[in-house]
Amino acid sequence: MNPIQTVMDLAGGPVALTREINKRIERPVTYQAVLKWARQGRLPRTEWTGETRYAKAMSAAVGGKVKVRELLVRPAVGVGGDQKQPTAPTNQARVAINSEARQMVQEVA
C-alpha cells in the first residue's frame, strides 16, 4: 500500500481526507483528485515546484502518523505498472534533455 493510500485509510476515506486537506490549504481540492493521487501513488508535480503543500496538509490530517517525506517519494513505474528502482539519467540523456530545452527556449524567444 502506498503512503497516500495509508493516509486516506487513516483519515477515514477519500472524502474525509479531502475535508481535512481543504481545512489546511488555500485552494480546495476534490475527492476525485485525492483518489487519483492514491491510485497513482504520488502527489502532483506542484508539490515539487512549491506551488502546493498537500503533503504537509495530509500529514497534519492524520496527526503526523505518516511523515511529509514519506508522501513525497515518487514511485518509478515500469512497463505494465510494475514498480522498479528509480535510475538517474545517463550523461547522454542529460545532454539530450538540455539540448532540447535550449531549443524550446530559442523557439519561444
XYZ file of C-alpha atoms in Angstrom:
109
model
C 0.000 0.000 0.000
C 1.390 3.431 -0.885
C 1.687 6.228 1.725
C -1.144 8.262 0.197
C -3.499 5.287 0.460
C -2.361 4.819 4.059
C -3.188 8.450 4.895
C -6.557 8.099 3.179
C -7.365 4.997 5.237
C -6.229 6.640 8.497
C -8.336 9.721 7.762
C -11.472 7.664 7.139
C -11.623 7.605 3.338
C -11.183 9.994 0.424
C -14.000 12.375 1.356
C -12.842 12.718 4.967
C -9.236 13.237 3.866
C -10.311 15.841 1.309
C -12.176 17.761 4.018
C -9.113 17.695 6.260
C -6.795 18.818 3.461
C -9.135 21.642 2.478
C -9.115 22.960 6.072
C -5.359 23.467 5.754
C -4.843 24.849 2.234
C -5.970 27.896 0.271
C -7.336 26.376 -2.942
C -9.637 23.416 -2.296
C -9.106 20.041 -3.930
C -11.745 17.492 -4.880
C -12.051 13.993 -3.510
C -11.558 12.788 -7.104
C -8.097 14.369 -7.076
C -7.290 12.635 -3.788
C -8.427 9.309 -5.259
C -6.210 9.897 -8.291
C -3.188 10.575 -6.080
C -3.833 7.361 -4.138
C -4.305 5.337 -7.334
C -1.094 6.708 -8.862
C 0.811 6.517 -5.606
C 2.145 10.057 -5.921
C 1.214 13.665 -5.439
C 1.018 16.103 -8.351
C 4.015 17.912 -9.853
C 3.073 21.067 -7.972
C 4.395 19.539 -4.738
C 7.953 19.587 -6.093
C 7.680 23.061 -7.614
C 6.456 24.573 -4.352
C 3.071 25.595 -5.718
C 1.155 23.402 -3.246
C 1.642 21.844 0.179
C -0.676 18.843 0.035
C 1.836 16.526 1.726
C 2.074 18.805 4.749
C -1.721 19.073 4.977
C -2.136 15.308 4.608
C 0.420 14.561 7.305
C -1.280 17.017 9.656
C -4.673 15.472 8.878
C -3.531 12.175 10.414
C -1.601 13.676 13.297
C 1.808 13.067 11.734
C 1.380 9.281 11.601
C 2.634 9.487 8.014
C 5.510 11.926 7.548
C 5.724 14.520 4.781
C 8.911 12.941 3.416
C 7.102 9.600 3.055
C 4.385 11.263 0.985
C 6.898 12.967 -1.295
C 8.502 9.748 -2.523
C 7.992 9.459 -6.263
C 7.425 5.858 -7.326
C 9.073 4.730 -10.538
C 6.622 2.906 -12.740
C 7.861 0.497 -15.352
C 6.131 -1.280 -18.185
C 2.760 -2.613 -17.092
C 2.794 -0.575 -13.888
C 5.499 -2.713 -12.274
C 7.432 -0.965 -9.546
C 11.151 -0.691 -10.157
C 14.018 1.237 -8.646
C 14.417 4.773 -9.993
C 17.529 5.350 -12.020
C 19.352 8.565 -12.717
C 19.522 9.672 -16.351
C 22.765 8.931 -18.131
C 25.051 11.750 -19.219
C 23.917 11.207 -22.800
C 20.272 11.583 -21.730
C 21.076 14.747 -19.757
C 22.775 16.286 -22.792
C 19.776 15.418 -24.984
C 17.330 16.893 -22.455
C 19.371 20.084 -22.026
C 19.743 20.444 -25.788
C 16.009 20.021 -26.301
C 15.253 22.548 -23.555
C 17.608 25.129 -25.119
C 15.952 24.600 -28.472
C 12.478 25.162 -26.984
C 13.622 28.376 -25.297
C 15.069 29.674 -28.555
C 11.837 28.919 -30.396
C 9.796 30.842 -27.829
C 12.151 33.849 -27.786
